[in-house]
GROMACS .gro file of C-alpha atoms in nm:
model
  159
    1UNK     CA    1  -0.799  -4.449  -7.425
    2UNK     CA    2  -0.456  -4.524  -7.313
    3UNK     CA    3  -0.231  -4.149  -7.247
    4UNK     CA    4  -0.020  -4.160  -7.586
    5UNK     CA    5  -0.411  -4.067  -7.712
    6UNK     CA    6  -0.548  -3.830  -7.531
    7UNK     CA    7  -0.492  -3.466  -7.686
    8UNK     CA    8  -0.194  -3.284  -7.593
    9UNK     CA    9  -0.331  -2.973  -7.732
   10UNK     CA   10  -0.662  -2.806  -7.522
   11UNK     CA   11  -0.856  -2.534  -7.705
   12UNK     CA   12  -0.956  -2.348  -7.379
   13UNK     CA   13  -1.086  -1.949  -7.278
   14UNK     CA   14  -0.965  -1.790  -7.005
   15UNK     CA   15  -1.236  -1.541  -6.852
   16UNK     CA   16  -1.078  -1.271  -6.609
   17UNK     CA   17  -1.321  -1.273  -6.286
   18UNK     CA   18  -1.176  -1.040  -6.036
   19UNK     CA   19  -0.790  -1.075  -5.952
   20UNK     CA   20  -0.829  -1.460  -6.129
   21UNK     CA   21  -0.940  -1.626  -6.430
   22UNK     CA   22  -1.177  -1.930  -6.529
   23UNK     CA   23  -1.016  -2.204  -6.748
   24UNK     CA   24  -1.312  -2.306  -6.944
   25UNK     CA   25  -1.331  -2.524  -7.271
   26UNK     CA   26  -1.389  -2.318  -7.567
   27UNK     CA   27  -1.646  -2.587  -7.681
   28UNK     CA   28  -1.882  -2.489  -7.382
   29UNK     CA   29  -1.896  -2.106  -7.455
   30UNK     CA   30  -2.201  -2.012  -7.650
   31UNK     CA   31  -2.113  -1.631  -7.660
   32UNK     CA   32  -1.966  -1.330  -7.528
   33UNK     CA   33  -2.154  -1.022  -7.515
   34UNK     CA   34  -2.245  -0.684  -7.336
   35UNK     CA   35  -2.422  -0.671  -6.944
   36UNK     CA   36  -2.772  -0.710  -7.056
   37UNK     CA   37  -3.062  -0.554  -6.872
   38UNK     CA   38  -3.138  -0.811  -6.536
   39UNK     CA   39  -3.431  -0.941  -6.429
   40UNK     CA   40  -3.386  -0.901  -5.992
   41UNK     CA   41  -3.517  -1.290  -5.860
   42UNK     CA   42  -3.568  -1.287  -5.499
   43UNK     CA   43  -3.430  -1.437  -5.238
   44UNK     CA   44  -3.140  -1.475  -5.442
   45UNK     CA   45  -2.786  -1.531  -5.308
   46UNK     CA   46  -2.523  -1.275  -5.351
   47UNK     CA   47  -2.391  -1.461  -5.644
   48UNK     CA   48  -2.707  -1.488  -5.840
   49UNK     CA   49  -2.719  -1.137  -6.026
   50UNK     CA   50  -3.063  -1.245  -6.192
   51UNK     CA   51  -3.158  -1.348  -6.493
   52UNK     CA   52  -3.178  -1.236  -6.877
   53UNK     CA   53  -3.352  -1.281  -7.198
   54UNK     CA   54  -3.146  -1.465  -7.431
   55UNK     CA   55  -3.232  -1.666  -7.794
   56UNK     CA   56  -3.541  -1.743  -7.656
   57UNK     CA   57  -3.434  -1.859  -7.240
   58UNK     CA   58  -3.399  -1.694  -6.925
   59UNK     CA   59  -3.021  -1.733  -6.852
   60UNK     CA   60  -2.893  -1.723  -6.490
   61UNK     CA   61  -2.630  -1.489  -6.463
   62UNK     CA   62  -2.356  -1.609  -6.187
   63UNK     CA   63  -2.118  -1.337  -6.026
   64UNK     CA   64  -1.780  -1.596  -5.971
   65UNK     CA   65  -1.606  -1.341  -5.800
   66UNK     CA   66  -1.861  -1.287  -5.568
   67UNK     CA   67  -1.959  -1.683  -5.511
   68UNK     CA   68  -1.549  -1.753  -5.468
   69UNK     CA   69  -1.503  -1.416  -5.207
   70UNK     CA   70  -1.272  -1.319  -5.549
   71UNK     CA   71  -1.183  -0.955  -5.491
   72UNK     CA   72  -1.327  -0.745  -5.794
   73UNK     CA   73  -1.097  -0.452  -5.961
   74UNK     CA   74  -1.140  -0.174  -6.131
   75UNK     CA   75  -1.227  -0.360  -6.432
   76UNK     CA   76  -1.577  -0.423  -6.325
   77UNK     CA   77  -1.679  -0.077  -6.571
   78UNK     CA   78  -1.606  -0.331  -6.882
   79UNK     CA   79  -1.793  -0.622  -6.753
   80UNK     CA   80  -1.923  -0.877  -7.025
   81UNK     CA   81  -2.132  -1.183  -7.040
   82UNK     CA   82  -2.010  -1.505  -7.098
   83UNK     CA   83  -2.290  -1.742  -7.185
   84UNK     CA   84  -2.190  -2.098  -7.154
   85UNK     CA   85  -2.398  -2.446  -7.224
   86UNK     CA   86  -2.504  -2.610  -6.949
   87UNK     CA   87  -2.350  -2.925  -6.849
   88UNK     CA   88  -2.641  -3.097  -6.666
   89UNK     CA   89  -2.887  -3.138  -6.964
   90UNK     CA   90  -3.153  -3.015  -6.729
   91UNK     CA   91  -3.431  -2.933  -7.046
   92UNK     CA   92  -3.460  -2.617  -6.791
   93UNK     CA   93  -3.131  -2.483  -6.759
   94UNK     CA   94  -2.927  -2.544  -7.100
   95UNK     CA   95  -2.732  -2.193  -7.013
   96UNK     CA   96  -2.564  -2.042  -6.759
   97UNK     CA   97  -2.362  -1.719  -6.809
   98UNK     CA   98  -2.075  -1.587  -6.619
   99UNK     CA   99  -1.988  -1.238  -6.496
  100UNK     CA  100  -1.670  -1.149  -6.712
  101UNK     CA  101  -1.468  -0.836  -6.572
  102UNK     CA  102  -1.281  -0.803  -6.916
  103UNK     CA  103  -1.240  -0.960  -7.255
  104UNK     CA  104  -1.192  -1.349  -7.241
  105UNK     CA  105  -0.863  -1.490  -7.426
  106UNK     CA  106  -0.881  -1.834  -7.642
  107UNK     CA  107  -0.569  -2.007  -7.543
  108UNK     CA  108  -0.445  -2.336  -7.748
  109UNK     CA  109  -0.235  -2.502  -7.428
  110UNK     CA  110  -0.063  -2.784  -7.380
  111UNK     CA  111  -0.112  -2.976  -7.075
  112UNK     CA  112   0.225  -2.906  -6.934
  113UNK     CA  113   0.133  -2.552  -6.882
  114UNK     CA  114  -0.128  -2.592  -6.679
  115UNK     CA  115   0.023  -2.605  -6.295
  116UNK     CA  116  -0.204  -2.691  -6.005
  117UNK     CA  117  -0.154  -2.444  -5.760
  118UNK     CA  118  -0.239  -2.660  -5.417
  119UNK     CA  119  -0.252  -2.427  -5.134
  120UNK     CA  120  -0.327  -2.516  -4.794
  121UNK     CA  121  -0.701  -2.462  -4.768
  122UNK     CA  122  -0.955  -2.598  -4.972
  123UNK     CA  123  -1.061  -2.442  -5.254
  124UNK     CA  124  -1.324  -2.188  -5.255
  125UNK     CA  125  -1.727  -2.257  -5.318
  126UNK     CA  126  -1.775  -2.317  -5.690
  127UNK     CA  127  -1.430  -2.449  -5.804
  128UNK     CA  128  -1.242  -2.788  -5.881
  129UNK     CA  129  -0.917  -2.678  -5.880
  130UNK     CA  130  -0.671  -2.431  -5.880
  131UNK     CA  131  -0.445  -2.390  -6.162
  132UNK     CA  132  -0.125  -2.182  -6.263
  133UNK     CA  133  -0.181  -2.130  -6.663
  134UNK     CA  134   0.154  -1.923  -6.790
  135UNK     CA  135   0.139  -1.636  -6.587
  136UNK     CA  136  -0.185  -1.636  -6.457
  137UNK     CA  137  -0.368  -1.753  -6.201
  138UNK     CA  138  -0.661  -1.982  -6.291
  139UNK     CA  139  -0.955  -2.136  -6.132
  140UNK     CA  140  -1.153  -2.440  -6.280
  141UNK     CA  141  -1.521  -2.374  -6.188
  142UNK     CA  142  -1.750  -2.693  -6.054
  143UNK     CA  143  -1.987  -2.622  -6.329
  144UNK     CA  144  -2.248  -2.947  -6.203
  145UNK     CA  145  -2.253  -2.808  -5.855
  146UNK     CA  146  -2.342  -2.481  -5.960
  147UNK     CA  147  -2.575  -2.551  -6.201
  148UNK     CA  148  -2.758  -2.810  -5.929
  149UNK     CA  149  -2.758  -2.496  -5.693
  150UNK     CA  150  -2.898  -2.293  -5.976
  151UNK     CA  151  -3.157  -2.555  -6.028
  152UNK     CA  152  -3.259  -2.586  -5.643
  153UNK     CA  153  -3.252  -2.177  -5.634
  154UNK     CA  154  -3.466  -2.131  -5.920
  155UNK     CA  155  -3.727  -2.395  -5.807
  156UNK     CA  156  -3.628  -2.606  -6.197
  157UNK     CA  157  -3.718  -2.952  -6.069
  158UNK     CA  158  -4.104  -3.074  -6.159
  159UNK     CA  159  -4.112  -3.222  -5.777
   0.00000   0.00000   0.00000
């Protein structure tokens, strides 16, 4: 596919963690929806906040603010759950949700509005890259290494 094809236009949700925001595809987010009641795993890390009942699976929730050392605000009293499909077809883990500390957005952008936002250190555990969208600052998640950590946490492989 040579450049003049690929889409200008990205359909994308921006999900406010903390003092930042995820840039996710909208075609990965299964749905948005109120904190559910959490079943504790132990020996969890920090960023694990457990897992809950949902269409049938027991979803992994991930705190992003807390795996990324993201400070949290005050808007942690409206926190929702962003349930997104899995990227590593692992027939154990199709979903993962995400700690949301707010309403997501859909955004249609164009690729010129997206600004990587190199600093000088690397980026934190759990992200790609680091991205100016408009106004806000926006962090691309490394969805297959958190899902492989979820899968090595959660004891998913048959070996």
């Amino acid at each position: 596919m040579s450049a003049r094809e690929l889409p200008r236009d990205m359909h994308c949700v921006l999900v406010p963690v903390g003092t930042v925001h995820l840039l996710l595809p909208n075609a990965i987010v299964a749905e948005v929806m109120n904190m559910p009641a959490l079943e504790c795993i132990r020996a969890e890390p920090d960023w694990l906040s457990g897992r809950f009942a949902w269409r049938g699976w027991s979803v992994p929730l991930v705190a992003f603010s807390k795996l990324t050392g993201t400070r949290c605000s005050d808007a942690d009293s409206v926190a929702r759950v962003v349930v997104l499909k899995a990227l590593s077809a692992h027939p154990r883990l199709p979903f993962v949700a995400v700690v949301s500390h707010g309403f997501p957005r859909l955004k249609l952008l164009k690729a010129e509005q997206m600004i990587p936002s190199y600093g000088t250190c690397a980026p934190p555990p759990g992200v790609k890259a680091q991205l100016l969208v408009r106004e806000d600052s926006a962090l691309i998640p490394d969805l297959e290494k958190i899902e492989g950590d979820l899968i090595k946490i959660l004891d998913l492989d048959p070996t």
